[in-house]
Amino acid sequence: MKRQLTIVVLALAATVTLAQDPNFDGRRGGGSVQFPRHEPSSSGRDSQRTNNSERYDTYAIAEPANPLPGLANQYRSLRGWFRSDVFPDAPSVVEPTNISELFRALVYLKDFADGRLRNLRSRKNELDERHRNLQAQIANNSDVGASLYREASLIEGEVQGLYRQTRETEERLASQNSLLNQLTAITKQLSDEVVSAKDDMFAVLFDAARRGKLLSPSNYRALPKPLSPVYSQNGMQSQATAINPITVTPIYPTASLVAAQAVRAMPVIVPLRAQPIRVTPVSEGEVQQKLNEINNSLPLINQAYQDVNEAFRRVNQLEQSASASEYSVRQSRERLESLRSQNSNAASALSSARAKLADATAAYQSQRENLPVQLFEHAVVEYYSDKVKKFITTNFPDVQVVEEAKTVNTEMLGRFAKVMSNVVELGADTLKVIERVPGALADSVEDPAALQTALDDVVDRFNVNLFSDMTGVPKPLVKYFQKRKIP
Amino acid sequence: MSRRTAVVVLLVGGLAAAGGFIFYRSRAVTVAPPVEVSTQPTEVLPGGPTPLPDSFESPGLVSRREGPLRIYVALPREISLSRHGENSGQQDQTLASVPIVVVLENDTYKKVDAAGDLSLTGDALFTLTITRDAPDGPEVFSHSEPRAEVSTWQPAERKTFTASWPAASISPGAYLVSVRPAFGTRQTLQIRTSIR
C-alpha cells in the first residue's frame, strides 16, 4: 500500500513538473520532444553545433517513458557542472520523462562538452600560435633593434667625424682668410699707390702739354696698323650631318604583377557527417556509457581551461614585451632618422666649408700669382713717374710745383721720347699691358738698374716673401725677380 | 758773336735737326704729307718727335683729331678675293671677311668722360658705311658701334674696335669706307680700298 502511494505521488509530481515546463507540449504526448535550440553564435564552431542541435530535433522516440531516477540524477549533477555563468551557451536543463529523452539530453550535453573541449583546445592552439608569433616578433624586433642600433652608432660616428672635419676645415678657412685678407690689403695698397702715382705723373704731363712743353700722347706711340683679311679654305664649309641615335624603348609589362601575399586561399568546406536516424530503443547501458563519457570529459575541459588560461597569461605577458620591443624599435627608428638628418646637415655644412675653403684658396693662389706682376707694375709706374717728374723738373721748371729751376737739357729730349712711348701706355690698365707685352716693358726700360731698385723697394716695403710661386710672372720679367734674394 | 761761335751753333743746330729727322723716320708708319696744318703746340723743344698733324692720311690708314680724341681708321689698300694655300698642295682660300680697325685714342694726359667731355649724340659711338667708290655708289655694308659699353678713357688710353665686313657683300671693285663719329665736328673720315 505504501509503495503504491509513493508511485502515485511521484506520478503527480512528474505531471506537475511537465505541466510547468514551457518546453513541454502535452499535445504531442510521448511521441516527440523538442529540445531547446541554441542561439547560434558568430563562430564557426557554434554554427557547427547549431547544425548538430538541428539534427537532434529529428530523433525519433521509439520506446515508452521509463524514468530512471539514478541516471537522471547523474544527468542533473553533470548538467549542474556546466554553470550558466561559466557556460552561458550550455544547453538548457531538461527533465527527461523517459530514458530516450535522458539519452538525447546526454547526447546533447556530451556534444556540447565535446564542442567546448574542441573550442578550448582550438583556442589554446590559437594562443600558442599567437605566442610563437609574438616570440618571433620580439626576436625580430630584437634583431631589427640591434641592426638599427649598429646603424645609428655608425651614423653617429660619421656625424662626429663630419663635425670634426668641419671644425678643422673652418679653422683652415679662417687661417686661409687671414692670409687672403693680408694679401688683399697689400694688393689694394699696391693698386691705390699705382693709381696715385699715375695720377701724379699724368697731372704733370697734362700740365706740361698744356703749356706746350710736351706733345700729345699720339705723338709718342706707333700708329695703328690694318689687320689682314680673313680667308677660308674652299670645301671646308660642309656641315657634318648629325646621325640620329637609334632610341630603344624598353617594353614594360602592361599588367601589374599580383603580389604573392594577395593570393588568398579558398576556404575548405567540410560537410557534416550525416547522422543516421535512431530507431532502436535506448538501453540503460548506453545511457550509463554516455554519462561516463561526459564524466570523463570534465577533467579534460578543466585541463583545457587551465591550459587556455596559462596560454592566455603567457601571451598577455608576451604582448607587453612585444609592445615594449615595438616601442623600442620605433624609438630606434626615430633616433636613426634624426641622426640621418644630422648626418645630412653635417655633410652639407662640411661641403659648404670645403667650398668656401676652395674659393679662398683659389683666390689666395690667384692673388699670390698676380702679386709679383702687381709689384712689378708698381715698380714700373714708380720708375716712369720718377723719370717724368725729373725730366719736367729739370727742363720745365715752370710746370707744376718745381723746387728748383735748371737749364733745359736738350740731350735728354731724344731719350725722353722713348720714355714717353712707354709712359703713354701706362694710362690704360697697366697689368693688361704687362701681360700683353711684357717684353716691351722689360726690354725697353732705359735704366734697368733703376727699375730693379724700384722693384726691390716695393718688395721690401711691403715685406712680401711670396715669390715661391712665380707661375704668374711673364717670362721676360722673371729676370727682375731672379736678381732678388728670396729669403 | 765770333765766327767760330756761329759755326759751333750752326753745327749743334744741324746735329739736332738731323737727330730729330732720324727719329722721325724711325717711326713705325711713315706719315703721308699732311693734308691739314697741325694745331699742336708749336713750342716743341728740339730733339723731340715731329708733331702729328690733326689730320693725315697714309697708305692703309687715315686719322683725325676730334676734340680730346684721335680717330684712326685702318684698312688694307688692296685686298684679294682669293689666295693660294700657304703650303703646296693646299687648296685656294677665298675671302671670308675684311676686318676694319677703328681706334679711338685719348690724345691727352687727362681722363676723358664720354658723357661729359664728348657731348655724344645718339646711341652709337660711330657709324661705319661702305659704298661702291663711284658717284652715288650703292651702300654695301654698314656698322654701328654702340656707345653703351664705353664710358671713360684713361689718360692716353687707346680703345680699338673692329668691324667685320663679310665677304657675302664683296665683289671685285673699288670701295669707299666712311666712318662718322658721334662727337666733335662729326665729320666723316674716308679711306679707300680695292678688291681684286
XYZ file of C-alpha atoms in Angstrom:
683
model
C 0.000 0.000 0.000
C 2.729 2.354 0.972
C 4.555 1.564 -2.259
C 1.517 2.267 -4.369
C 1.053 5.626 -2.627
C 4.609 6.573 -3.363
C 4.166 5.786 -7.083
C 1.016 7.901 -7.224
C 2.748 10.844 -5.559
C 5.694 10.570 -7.922
C 3.364 10.399 -10.908
C 1.535 13.522 -9.766
C 4.794 15.322 -9.174
C 6.035 14.366 -12.614
C 2.828 15.570 -14.172
C 3.053 18.903 -12.362
C 6.659 19.290 -13.360
C 5.946 18.606 -17.010
C 2.970 20.935 -16.896
C 5.204 23.727 -15.569
C 7.897 23.137 -18.217
C 7.295 25.689 -21.014
C 9.049 23.375 -23.478
C 6.723 20.513 -22.795
C 3.978 20.098 -25.322
C 1.222 17.956 -23.917
C -0.408 17.667 -27.294
C 2.474 15.642 -28.614
C 2.126 13.136 -25.767
C 5.154 10.865 -25.567
C 5.670 10.756 -29.337
C 8.220 13.631 -29.766
C 10.272 16.004 -27.592
C 11.578 19.358 -28.762
C 14.942 20.270 -27.148
C 15.632 23.969 -26.671
C 17.553 25.381 -29.577
C 20.866 27.075 -29.105
C 21.152 30.575 -30.363
C 23.874 30.344 -32.985
C 26.965 32.388 -32.190
C 29.186 34.127 -34.676
C 31.924 31.490 -34.599
C 32.150 28.587 -36.964
C 32.259 26.084 -34.208
C 28.989 27.369 -32.777
C 27.368 27.140 -36.154
C 28.543 23.546 -36.339
C 26.948 22.879 -33.010
C 23.780 24.549 -34.190
C 23.666 22.160 -37.067
C 24.057 19.292 -34.627
C 21.222 20.601 -32.489
C 19.014 20.731 -35.528
C 19.995 17.174 -36.132
C 18.869 16.212 -32.668
C 15.420 17.531 -33.397
C 14.958 14.721 -35.810
C 15.494 11.951 -33.282
C 12.603 9.628 -33.126
C 11.443 8.210 -29.800
C 10.688 4.566 -30.168
C 10.153 3.314 -26.640
C 7.674 4.417 -23.910
C 8.639 6.636 -20.939
C 10.810 4.891 -18.447
C 12.297 7.354 -15.983
C 15.495 6.208 -14.259
C 15.957 8.389 -11.198
C 19.580 7.377 -10.633
C 20.663 8.117 -14.130
C 18.569 11.321 -14.169
C 20.277 12.483 -11.016
C 23.635 11.837 -12.552
C 22.489 13.841 -15.565
C 21.398 16.741 -13.322
C 24.671 16.592 -11.472
C 26.591 16.695 -14.712
C 24.394 19.447 -16.098
C 24.979 21.418 -12.909
C 28.677 21.258 -13.576
C 28.124 23.361 -16.686
C 27.214 26.519 -14.757
C 25.485 29.210 -16.704
C 27.976 31.841 -15.567
C 30.832 29.731 -16.938
C 28.999 28.172 -19.857
C 26.347 30.662 -20.861
C 25.695 28.774 -24.070
C 25.236 25.386 -22.335
C 22.042 23.552 -23.253
C 19.042 24.212 -21.051
C 18.234 21.866 -18.209
C 15.571 19.363 -19.157
C 13.640 16.910 -17.026
C 13.571 13.702 -19.062
C 10.434 11.677 -18.703
C 11.895 8.556 -20.176
C 15.238 7.045 -20.932
C 15.191 8.121 -24.515
C 14.782 11.752 -23.524
C 17.514 11.307 -20.994
C 19.744 9.757 -23.610
C 19.080 12.580 -26.014
C 19.794 15.146 -23.303
C 23.012 13.333 -22.550
C 23.932 13.156 -26.211
C 23.281 16.847 -26.461
C 25.304 17.568 -23.343
C 28.109 15.306 -24.499
C 28.143 17.073 -27.817
C 28.273 20.407 -26.045
C 31.132 19.160 -23.836
C 33.000 17.880 -26.860
C 32.389 21.139 -28.666
C 33.570 23.143 -25.714
C 36.633 20.948 -25.405
C 37.339 21.406 -29.072
C 36.852 25.137 -28.698
C 39.177 25.303 -25.754
C 41.810 23.253 -27.498
C 41.411 25.316 -30.616
C 41.638 28.469 -28.539
C 44.767 27.134 -26.879
C 46.238 26.340 -30.249
C 45.463 29.862 -31.335
C 47.067 31.266 -28.230
C 50.088 29.030 -28.713
C 50.316 30.204 -32.271
C 49.986 33.776 -31.108
C 52.665 33.098 -28.500
C 55.014 31.757 -31.118
C 54.257 34.703 -33.369
C 54.899 37.123 -30.555
C 58.151 35.363 -29.721
C 59.163 35.589 -33.363
C 58.071 39.212 -33.437
C 60.069 40.005 -30.321
C 63.080 38.168 -31.700
C 62.678 40.019 -34.983
C 62.291 43.325 -33.143
C 65.397 42.493 -31.199
C 67.295 41.850 -34.429
C 65.885 44.982 -36.011
C 66.681 46.971 -32.876
C 70.236 45.667 -32.854
C 70.598 46.457 -36.540
C 69.172 49.939 -36.021
C 71.461 50.452 -33.059
C 74.500 49.424 -35.102
C 73.454 51.712 -37.944
C 72.759 54.547 -35.531
C 76.149 54.059 -33.910
C 77.774 54.088 -37.318
C 75.968 57.262 -38.361
C 76.689 58.844 -35.009
C 80.361 58.164 -35.600
C 80.068 59.625 -39.084
C 78.332 62.729 -37.735
C 81.032 63.207 -35.148
C 83.631 62.754 -37.861
C 81.874 65.270 -40.082
C 81.666 67.753 -37.219
C 85.376 67.295 -36.574
C 86.244 67.714 -40.246
C 84.022 70.780 -40.460
C 85.761 72.312 -37.453
C 89.155 71.579 -38.965
C 88.072 72.951 -42.325
C 86.699 76.087 -40.702
C 89.952 76.564 -38.826
C 91.869 76.198 -42.072
C 89.385 78.552 -43.727
C 89.940 81.145 -41.020
C 93.690 80.795 -41.456
C 93.358 80.991 -45.242
C 91.061 84.005 -44.992
C 93.555 85.680 -42.714
C 96.291 85.160 -45.302
C 93.935 86.238 -48.058
C 92.993 89.384 -46.154
C 96.652 90.251 -45.642
C 97.349 89.686 -49.307
C 94.239 91.613 -50.325
C 95.311 94.517 -48.145
C 98.740 94.506 -49.798
C 97.171 94.220 -53.247
C 94.776 97.050 -52.539
C 97.513 99.283 -51.210
C 99.626 98.495 -54.260
C 96.730 99.339 -56.567
C 95.982 102.549 -54.700
C 99.591 103.606 -54.855
C 99.803 102.759 -58.551
C 96.686 104.824 -59.235
C 98.047 107.681 -57.148
C 101.428 107.571 -58.876
C 99.765 107.508 -62.275
C 97.518 110.423 -61.370
C 100.513 112.454 -60.209
C 102.521 111.581 -63.285
C 99.746 112.306 -65.767
C 98.892 115.554 -63.961
C 102.472 116.675 -64.526
C 102.345 115.563 -68.151
C 98.986 117.217 -68.701
C 100.314 120.492 -67.327
C 103.447 120.253 -69.456
C 101.414 119.522 -72.575
C 99.007 122.324 -71.773
C 101.937 124.727 -71.591
C 103.218 123.485 -74.917
C 106.235 121.743 -73.457
C 105.129 118.281 -74.424
C 103.349 116.691 -77.377
C 100.103 114.801 -77.082
C 100.224 111.026 -76.384
C 99.602 110.008 -80.011
C 102.980 111.511 -80.907
C 104.836 109.014 -78.729
C 103.370 105.714 -79.857
C 103.247 103.678 -83.026
C 100.383 104.213 -85.415
C 97.695 101.537 -85.706
C 98.096 99.007 -88.497
C 95.394 97.426 -90.626
C 94.517 93.824 -89.921
C 94.878 91.145 -92.567
C 91.730 89.931 -94.323
C 90.295 86.616 -93.184
C 90.356 83.757 -95.688
C 88.694 80.358 -95.532
C 89.509 77.056 -97.168
C 87.294 76.019 -100.084
C 85.177 72.956 -99.439
C 85.543 73.213 -95.682
C 82.066 74.565 -95.145
C 80.258 71.263 -95.427
C 78.137 70.606 -92.416
C 78.611 67.402 -90.571
C 75.387 65.502 -90.709
C 74.316 64.518 -87.289
C 73.222 60.934 -87.115
C 70.187 60.472 -85.009
C 70.905 57.770 -82.498
C 68.548 54.814 -82.562
C 66.466 55.020 -79.470
C 65.342 51.797 -77.931
C 62.170 51.941 -75.935
C 62.044 49.249 -73.275
C 58.905 47.162 -73.287
C 57.256 47.070 -69.916
C 54.601 44.548 -68.898
C 51.214 46.120 -69.169
C 49.572 44.022 -66.488
C 50.532 44.766 -62.947
C 52.089 41.971 -61.012
C 49.944 40.336 -58.383
C 51.600 40.345 -55.029
C 52.094 36.870 -53.647
C 50.583 37.824 -50.378
C 47.448 38.963 -52.108
C 46.599 35.418 -53.164
C 44.005 34.222 -50.765
C 43.369 30.573 -50.040
C 39.939 29.347 -50.724
C 38.150 28.234 -47.558
C 37.822 24.470 -47.215
C 34.285 23.482 -46.519
C 33.929 20.123 -44.837
C 30.407 18.855 -44.964
C 28.983 17.492 -41.742
C 28.660 13.822 -41.397
C 25.088 12.764 -41.682
C 23.674 11.240 -38.525
C 21.503 8.200 -39.020
C 18.032 8.244 -37.508
C 17.916 6.180 -34.377
C 15.123 3.625 -34.466
C 16.220 1.063 -31.870
C 15.328 1.534 -28.156
C 17.934 3.101 -25.827
C 19.340 0.805 -23.199
C 20.422 1.783 -19.695
C 23.942 0.709 -20.512
C 24.118 3.181 -23.326
C 22.903 5.951 -21.035
C 25.458 4.972 -18.434
C 28.178 4.910 -21.073
C 27.202 8.398 -22.220
C 27.245 9.574 -18.615
C 30.706 8.106 -18.222
C 31.869 9.767 -21.407
C 30.662 13.128 -20.178
C 32.242 12.484 -16.793
C 35.491 11.678 -18.491
C 35.274 14.904 -20.490
C 35.031 17.099 -17.409
C 38.694 16.832 -16.290
C 39.719 17.315 -19.902
C 37.665 20.500 -20.071
C 39.110 21.622 -16.759
C 42.598 20.937 -18.010
C 41.836 22.665 -21.279
C 40.565 25.695 -19.346
C 43.723 25.786 -17.288
C 45.828 25.382 -20.396
C 43.969 28.183 -22.116
C 44.328 30.418 -19.074
C 48.002 29.653 -18.838
C 48.457 30.249 -22.541
C 46.494 33.477 -22.275
C 48.630 34.595 -19.348
C 51.824 33.844 -21.241
C 50.505 35.541 -24.363
C 49.462 38.535 -22.312
C 52.916 38.788 -20.814
C 54.465 38.400 -24.219
C 52.096 41.016 -25.659
C 53.528 43.515 -23.205
C 57.070 42.522 -24.107
C 56.221 42.719 -27.786
C 54.667 46.133 -27.290
C 57.765 47.274 -25.432
C 60.013 45.926 -28.175
C 57.863 47.622 -30.824
C 58.152 50.880 -28.919
C 61.897 50.386 -28.641
C 62.205 49.730 -32.368
C 60.067 52.777 -33.134
C 62.258 54.909 -30.912
C 65.373 53.487 -32.552
C 63.943 54.300 -35.970
C 63.137 57.857 -34.909
C 66.625 58.268 -33.483
C 68.081 56.864 -36.684
C 66.043 59.298 -38.775
C 67.200 62.144 -36.569
C 70.808 61.011 -36.911
C 70.425 60.709 -40.675
C 69.110 64.260 -40.774
C 72.027 65.390 -38.603
C 74.380 63.487 -40.876
C 72.932 65.165 -43.945
C 73.157 68.601 -42.340
C 76.695 67.940 -41.145
C 77.693 66.750 -44.637
C 76.171 69.903 -46.127
C 78.000 72.072 -43.607
C 81.272 70.302 -44.387
C 80.659 70.618 -48.116
C 79.914 74.322 -47.716
C 83.016 74.857 -45.574
C 85.138 72.960 -48.097
C 83.709 75.014 -50.964
C 84.497 78.213 -49.077
C 87.999 76.945 -48.347
C 88.463 76.035 -52.010
C 87.285 79.507 -53.051
C 89.539 81.197 -50.506
C 92.473 79.020 -51.540
C 91.855 79.736 -55.216
C 91.524 83.466 -54.535
C 94.678 83.417 -52.446
C 96.573 81.469 -55.091
C 95.355 83.792 -57.822
C 96.395 86.870 -55.876
C 99.646 85.177 -54.959
C 100.388 84.534 -58.617
C 99.388 88.060 -59.567
C 101.287 89.728 -56.758
C 104.739 89.696 -58.402
C 103.280 91.283 -61.517
C 101.492 93.855 -59.399
C 104.731 94.616 -57.621
C 106.380 94.959 -60.984
C 103.590 97.262 -62.114
C 104.166 99.351 -59.026
C 107.888 99.463 -59.762
C 107.301 100.368 -63.422
C 104.905 103.162 -62.596
C 107.196 104.469 -59.877
C 110.130 104.245 -62.229
C 108.447 106.157 -65.072
C 106.782 108.627 -62.752
C 110.176 109.374 -61.304
C 111.669 109.718 -64.783
C 108.907 112.044 -65.968
C 108.976 114.212 -62.888
C 112.750 114.518 -63.004
C 112.658 115.454 -66.669
C 109.930 118.019 -66.192
C 111.588 119.431 -63.095
C 114.900 119.677 -64.861
C 113.705 121.017 -68.189
C 110.478 122.887 -67.495
C 110.716 124.443 -64.063
C 107.530 126.419 -64.627
C 105.495 123.269 -64.965
C 103.654 122.293 -61.782
C 105.429 122.650 -58.477
C 109.098 122.630 -59.135
C 111.590 123.040 -56.361
C 114.466 124.367 -58.374
C 114.734 125.535 -61.939
C 117.532 124.192 -64.050
C 118.588 124.714 -67.613
C 116.927 122.632 -70.269
C 118.913 119.503 -71.048
C 118.318 119.083 -74.744
C 120.342 115.900 -74.907
C 117.740 114.176 -72.837
C 114.882 115.055 -75.149
C 115.581 112.257 -77.595
C 115.802 109.693 -74.846
C 112.692 111.094 -73.255
C 110.694 110.373 -76.381
C 111.454 106.717 -75.783
C 110.388 107.098 -72.172
C 107.156 108.697 -73.297
C 106.447 105.879 -75.730
C 106.155 103.639 -72.672
C 104.540 106.215 -70.441
C 101.577 106.714 -72.747
C 100.797 103.026 -72.375
C 100.541 103.360 -68.632
C 97.283 105.283 -68.850
C 95.339 102.130 -69.561
C 95.296 99.037 -67.362
C 98.994 98.562 -66.701
C 98.541 94.949 -65.661
C 96.998 94.142 -69.016
C 99.832 95.943 -70.764
C 102.368 93.943 -68.771
C 100.572 90.697 -69.547
C 100.165 91.558 -73.228
C 103.613 92.899 -73.980
C 105.835 92.080 -71.017
C 108.882 92.074 -73.247
C 108.173 95.618 -74.426
C 108.285 96.890 -70.877
C 111.091 94.670 -69.701
C 113.415 95.259 -72.606
C 112.654 98.871 -73.418
C 113.474 100.165 -69.980
C 116.224 102.717 -70.347
C 117.638 102.131 -66.905
C 117.065 98.505 -65.773
C 119.043 99.101 -62.598
C 116.675 101.872 -61.567
C 113.663 99.653 -62.291
C 115.280 96.860 -60.276
C 115.775 99.273 -57.382
C 112.135 100.367 -57.585
C 111.036 96.719 -57.514
C 113.308 95.902 -54.581
C 111.980 98.917 -52.709
C 108.357 97.948 -53.081
C 109.071 94.309 -52.175
C 110.948 95.364 -49.067
C 108.411 97.990 -48.106
C 105.514 95.521 -48.206
C 107.657 92.813 -46.639
C 106.481 90.386 -49.281
C 108.052 86.958 -49.241
C 105.625 85.259 -51.544
C 107.781 84.704 -54.561
C 107.924 80.958 -54.227
C 105.131 80.886 -56.799
C 106.353 82.612 -59.936
C 103.829 80.974 -62.284
C 102.045 84.281 -62.850
C 105.162 86.189 -63.827
C 105.605 86.669 -67.592
C 108.858 85.170 -68.790
C 110.555 88.443 -69.838
C 110.042 89.821 -66.342
C 111.406 86.835 -64.422
C 114.928 88.202 -64.576
C 113.938 91.109 -62.368
C 112.701 88.758 -59.690
C 115.584 86.340 -60.008
C 118.010 89.073 -59.060
C 116.357 89.291 -55.675
C 117.493 87.046 -52.919
C 114.387 85.310 -51.732
C 114.510 84.582 -48.021
C 129.342 136.631 -81.858
C 132.558 135.413 -83.338
C 132.637 133.385 -86.479
C 133.832 130.360 -84.532
C 130.920 130.545 -82.152
C 128.495 130.887 -85.047
C 129.924 127.754 -86.672
C 129.551 125.802 -83.413
C 125.941 126.923 -83.010
C 125.249 126.015 -86.609
C 126.769 122.576 -86.169
C 124.810 121.928 -82.959
C 121.577 123.026 -84.605
C 122.299 120.854 -87.624
C 123.026 117.848 -85.485
C 119.820 118.362 -83.528
C 117.787 118.646 -86.712
C 119.447 115.535 -88.108
C 118.730 113.634 -84.906
C 115.102 114.680 -84.995
C 114.806 113.675 -88.626
C 116.369 110.270 -87.953
C 113.985 109.645 -85.038
C 111.021 110.730 -87.099
C 111.963 108.358 -89.899
C 112.318 105.572 -87.351
C 108.544 105.692 -86.551
C 106.554 102.592 -87.293
C 104.446 104.163 -90.034
C 105.627 106.822 -92.376
C 103.175 109.636 -92.182
C 101.947 110.895 -95.505
C 102.202 114.560 -96.306
C 99.744 116.268 -94.010
C 96.536 117.362 -95.525
C 95.949 119.950 -92.869
C 98.214 122.133 -90.851
C 98.917 120.876 -87.350
C 97.354 122.711 -84.449
C 99.636 121.056 -81.912
C 101.692 123.325 -79.678
C 104.403 124.822 -81.781
C 106.761 125.303 -78.901
C 108.247 121.841 -79.016
C 111.735 121.502 -77.848
C 114.331 120.415 -80.357
C 115.267 116.771 -80.228
C 111.669 115.547 -79.748
C 109.409 113.931 -82.320
C 107.735 115.909 -85.035
C 104.169 116.640 -84.028
C 101.444 114.701 -85.786
C 99.096 116.901 -87.793
C 95.457 116.995 -86.706
C 94.509 115.120 -89.861
C 96.605 112.915 -92.053
C 96.303 110.041 -94.424
C 98.816 107.343 -95.245
C 98.519 104.055 -97.141
C 96.007 101.903 -95.248
C 95.455 104.494 -92.514
C 93.520 107.703 -92.031
C 93.444 109.780 -88.853
C 91.868 112.897 -87.498
C 91.743 114.532 -84.117
C 88.256 115.259 -82.767
C 88.425 117.211 -79.521
C 90.326 115.185 -76.936
C 90.154 112.007 -79.036
C 92.142 110.988 -82.089
C 90.402 108.683 -84.535
C 92.265 106.162 -86.681
C 90.723 104.003 -89.401
C 92.993 101.262 -90.740
C 92.220 99.083 -93.762
C 94.478 97.381 -96.366
C 94.628 99.339 -99.619
C 94.263 96.266 -101.738
C 92.514 93.027 -100.919
C 92.489 89.852 -102.951
C 89.308 87.786 -103.191
C 91.315 84.582 -103.095
C 94.830 83.467 -102.391
C 96.883 80.344 -102.772
C 97.270 77.980 -99.859
C 100.246 78.562 -97.637
C 101.582 75.038 -98.213
C 101.997 73.374 -101.547
C 99.106 71.126 -102.371
C 96.667 73.171 -100.327
C 93.517 74.414 -101.966
C 92.992 78.067 -102.758
C 91.494 80.143 -99.999
C 88.647 82.566 -100.537
C 87.975 85.790 -98.736
C 85.722 85.316 -95.710
C 85.688 88.799 -94.183
C 87.621 92.019 -94.028
C 88.362 93.453 -90.564
C 88.238 97.236 -90.426
C 90.117 98.712 -87.453
C 88.767 101.861 -85.815
C 90.859 103.274 -82.950
C 89.637 105.996 -80.632
C 92.603 107.320 -78.674
C 92.561 109.727 -75.764
C 95.134 112.140 -77.077
C 95.517 113.943 -73.761
C 97.074 113.187 -70.394
C 93.755 113.631 -68.674
C 90.895 111.234 -68.166
C 88.074 111.744 -70.692
C 84.478 111.118 -69.723
C 82.373 110.045 -72.694
C 79.196 111.670 -71.457
C 80.670 114.908 -70.104
C 83.647 115.640 -72.370
C 82.450 114.321 -75.733
C 78.816 115.507 -75.901
C 77.821 112.307 -77.630
C 74.547 112.256 -79.557
C 72.515 109.168 -80.334
C 73.133 105.612 -79.260
C 76.167 104.996 -81.449
C 79.778 105.918 -80.797
C 80.417 105.952 -84.515
C 78.846 104.594 -87.680
C 80.734 102.910 -90.475
C 79.377 102.589 -94.021
C 80.927 101.023 -97.105
C 79.820 102.101 -100.558
C 80.994 101.471 -104.090
C 83.610 104.100 -104.886
C 81.615 105.893 -107.544
C 79.296 108.855 -107.666
C 76.125 107.776 -105.870
C 77.695 104.365 -105.302
C 75.353 101.952 -103.535
C 75.924 101.092 -99.871
C 77.100 97.505 -99.426
C 77.739 97.340 -95.678
C 77.146 99.386 -92.559
C 78.061 99.009 -88.915
C 77.101 100.995 -85.853
C 79.216 100.774 -82.701
C 77.048 101.078 -79.583
C 78.218 103.584 -77.015
C 76.658 101.735 -74.090
C 79.846 99.924 -73.104
C 82.083 102.970 -73.415
C 82.132 105.394 -70.531
C 85.640 106.747 -69.972
C 89.109 106.889 -71.462
C 92.054 106.813 -69.089
C 94.912 109.225 -69.855
C 96.411 108.362 -73.267
C 94.227 105.244 -73.479
C 93.510 103.656 -76.829
C 90.267 101.813 -77.461
C 90.280 99.600 -80.537
C 87.104 98.483 -82.337
C 86.991 96.036 -85.204
C 84.118 95.896 -87.699
C 83.978 92.717 -89.753
C 82.944 93.281 -93.367
C 81.530 89.944 -94.543
C 82.545 88.528 -97.898
C 78.935 87.988 -98.888
C 78.644 91.631 -99.863
C 82.047 91.819 -101.505
C 82.747 91.669 -105.216
C 85.702 92.998 -107.176
C 85.878 96.761 -107.431
C 86.750 99.937 -105.547
C 85.096 100.733 -102.235
C 84.884 103.770 -100.014
C 84.798 103.259 -96.251
C 83.314 106.162 -94.281
C 83.446 106.494 -90.517
C 81.298 109.163 -88.907
C 81.937 109.824 -85.197
C 79.089 110.889 -82.937
C 81.244 113.551 -81.263
C 83.422 116.538 -82.165
C 82.752 118.006 -85.599
C 81.072 114.715 -86.622
C 82.821 114.953 -89.968
C 83.308 111.721 -91.854
C 86.715 110.074 -92.229
C 87.086 108.244 -95.529
C 89.501 105.588 -96.671
C 89.544 103.645 -99.934
C 90.285 100.055 -100.768
C 90.087 97.934 -103.858
C 89.040 94.334 -104.116
C 90.517 92.316 -106.932
